[in-house]
Amino acid sequence: MRVPAAQSAEVTRWRNAVVVAYGFSGIAFASWVSRLPAIRDGLDLTPGNVGLLLLCMTLGSFVSVSASGLIVLRFGSKQTIRIGSIMVGAGLVLAGFGTSVLVNPLAVAAGLAVVGLGTASWNTASNVEGAAVERAVRRHIMPRLHGSFSLGTVAGAGAGAWAAGAGVPVFWHLAVVGALVAGSVATAAGWFRADITPVAEETAYRPAGPDTFDDPSTGPLPIISQATTGPEAPLDNKRQIAQAWRDRRTLLLGVLVLGLALAEGAAGDWVALALADGHGQSDAAGAAGYGLFVTFMTVGRFAGTLALDRYGRVPVMRWCAALAVAGLGLFVFAPVPWLAYVALAIWGLGASLGFPVGMSAAADDPVKAAARVSVVSTIGYGAFLCGPPLLGLLAEHVGILHSLLAVMVMLVVSFLLSPVARKAG
């Protein structure tokens, strides 16, 4: 069935708006991370104090992602993303103000906590919106949306490096980024459509392929089911979240995502140090190694759409988990340093699709998408937030390189759980 041109143009604008939301989320994240050395120096912080600052953001993120399902069900993905982006923008401004003007660690901590609160719900809502637009364009575009986040981090890190080199005060840098993030995403959200009834022609199309987008539950129903009227509304939303936490497939998807997310998070925190301490590389070479990992993870996300369209979720997820296991194992036991860099490329490709495919699978039933995506996101965030510190404790006893073998165990579990990503029938 042919989609009318006007409707196709509307869906294209919708898709582009979601790309903006993902991209600016990456820019916001990389902007404050890239200025962390300047924040440390400006406040004269010890490593332990820096850790406490980061803990404030971590706590804000975890509180936010835990409540994200209720927030999206109550306000819809459009408003959640708007509010989240504005909170992130305000948090960046406050963190910069606390660094350069007030010179007060408590103000910076408060700013980062606000960034964490805004980011996690924003990301959950973006995944709900992304899954909806994925059905509308009838292709597996979620990996490319997450790839847009990765490109945003590259852009944000590049701008941060320039700002640091040019001596731009942290306040002015983060203030500009915060205003740009809030203004751009809040404007783009005007094109979002996941909160409204989808058009019948979009949902009637049944493409050939291993994972189709013809779920009959999309029919005349809203993509996000919101019970926002009447005295029972909050209870209804809580019941949806509770049911999602009791749903076996949703929990297994969460564990599947957890393994691959842990592989991604462990690389972010430990690859540079593992190259330096375990493979005798310089600090600069360690940083370059992480850059190589991120590059191949981004490549994997943009190439993932083609692989998923052709082969479907289950084979692709098996390949990803297998590649991640092979890459991580080679990285740990590489007899020469150059093999460790080859291993990082394989590891990056393997870790690339876990989160985006998990989000798509959680949102197969659009009526329950917000609740189920929030559950899978919470479990996945647990890997990002808790996994790397636990690896650090393990590294105290077995060394950084061998501590990464614990990640391989979870990757094997993800490999075995790959069938749960099959489209729910």
mmCIF file of C-alpha atoms in Angstrom, residues 3-17 133 136-137 190-193 196-197 199 202:
data_model
loop_
_atom_site.group_PDB
_atom_site.id
_atom_site.type_symbol
_atom_site.label_atom_id
_atom_site.label_comp_id
_atom_site.label_asym_id
_atom_site.label_seq_id
_atom_site.Cartn_x
_atom_site.Cartn_y
_atom_site.Cartn_z
ATOM 1 C CA VAL A 3 1.663 6.046 1.682
ATOM 2 C CA PRO A 4 0.382 9.496 0.571
ATOM 3 C CA ALA A 5 3.132 12.033 -0.120
ATOM 4 C CA ALA A 6 1.885 14.524 2.488
ATOM 5 C CA GLN A 7 1.738 11.792 5.107
ATOM 6 C CA SER A 8 5.210 10.546 4.112
ATOM 7 C CA ALA A 9 6.595 14.074 4.512
ATOM 8 C CA GLU A 10 5.045 14.273 7.972
ATOM 9 C CA VAL A 11 6.631 10.977 8.993
ATOM 10 C CA THR A 12 9.988 12.184 7.641
ATOM 11 C CA ARG A 13 9.766 15.333 9.763
ATOM 12 C CA TRP A 14 8.857 13.173 12.733
ATOM 13 C CA ARG A 15 11.866 10.920 12.163
ATOM 14 C CA ASN A 16 14.197 13.897 11.780
ATOM 15 C CA ALA A 17 12.863 15.443 14.980
ATOM 16 C CA VAL A 133 8.597 6.234 14.374
ATOM 17 C CA ALA A 136 5.879 4.344 10.890
ATOM 18 C CA VAL A 137 8.878 4.216 8.529
ATOM 19 C CA GLY A 190 6.562 19.698 18.120
ATOM 20 C CA TRP A 191 6.827 17.087 15.339
ATOM 21 C CA PHE A 192 6.536 14.058 17.636
ATOM 22 C CA ARG A 193 3.513 11.815 17.045
ATOM 23 C CA ILE A 196 -1.476 10.560 18.991
ATOM 24 C CA THR A 197 -3.465 8.026 16.983
ATOM 25 C CA VAL A 199 -2.823 6.723 10.561
ATOM 26 C CA GLU A 202 0.820 3.286 8.059
#
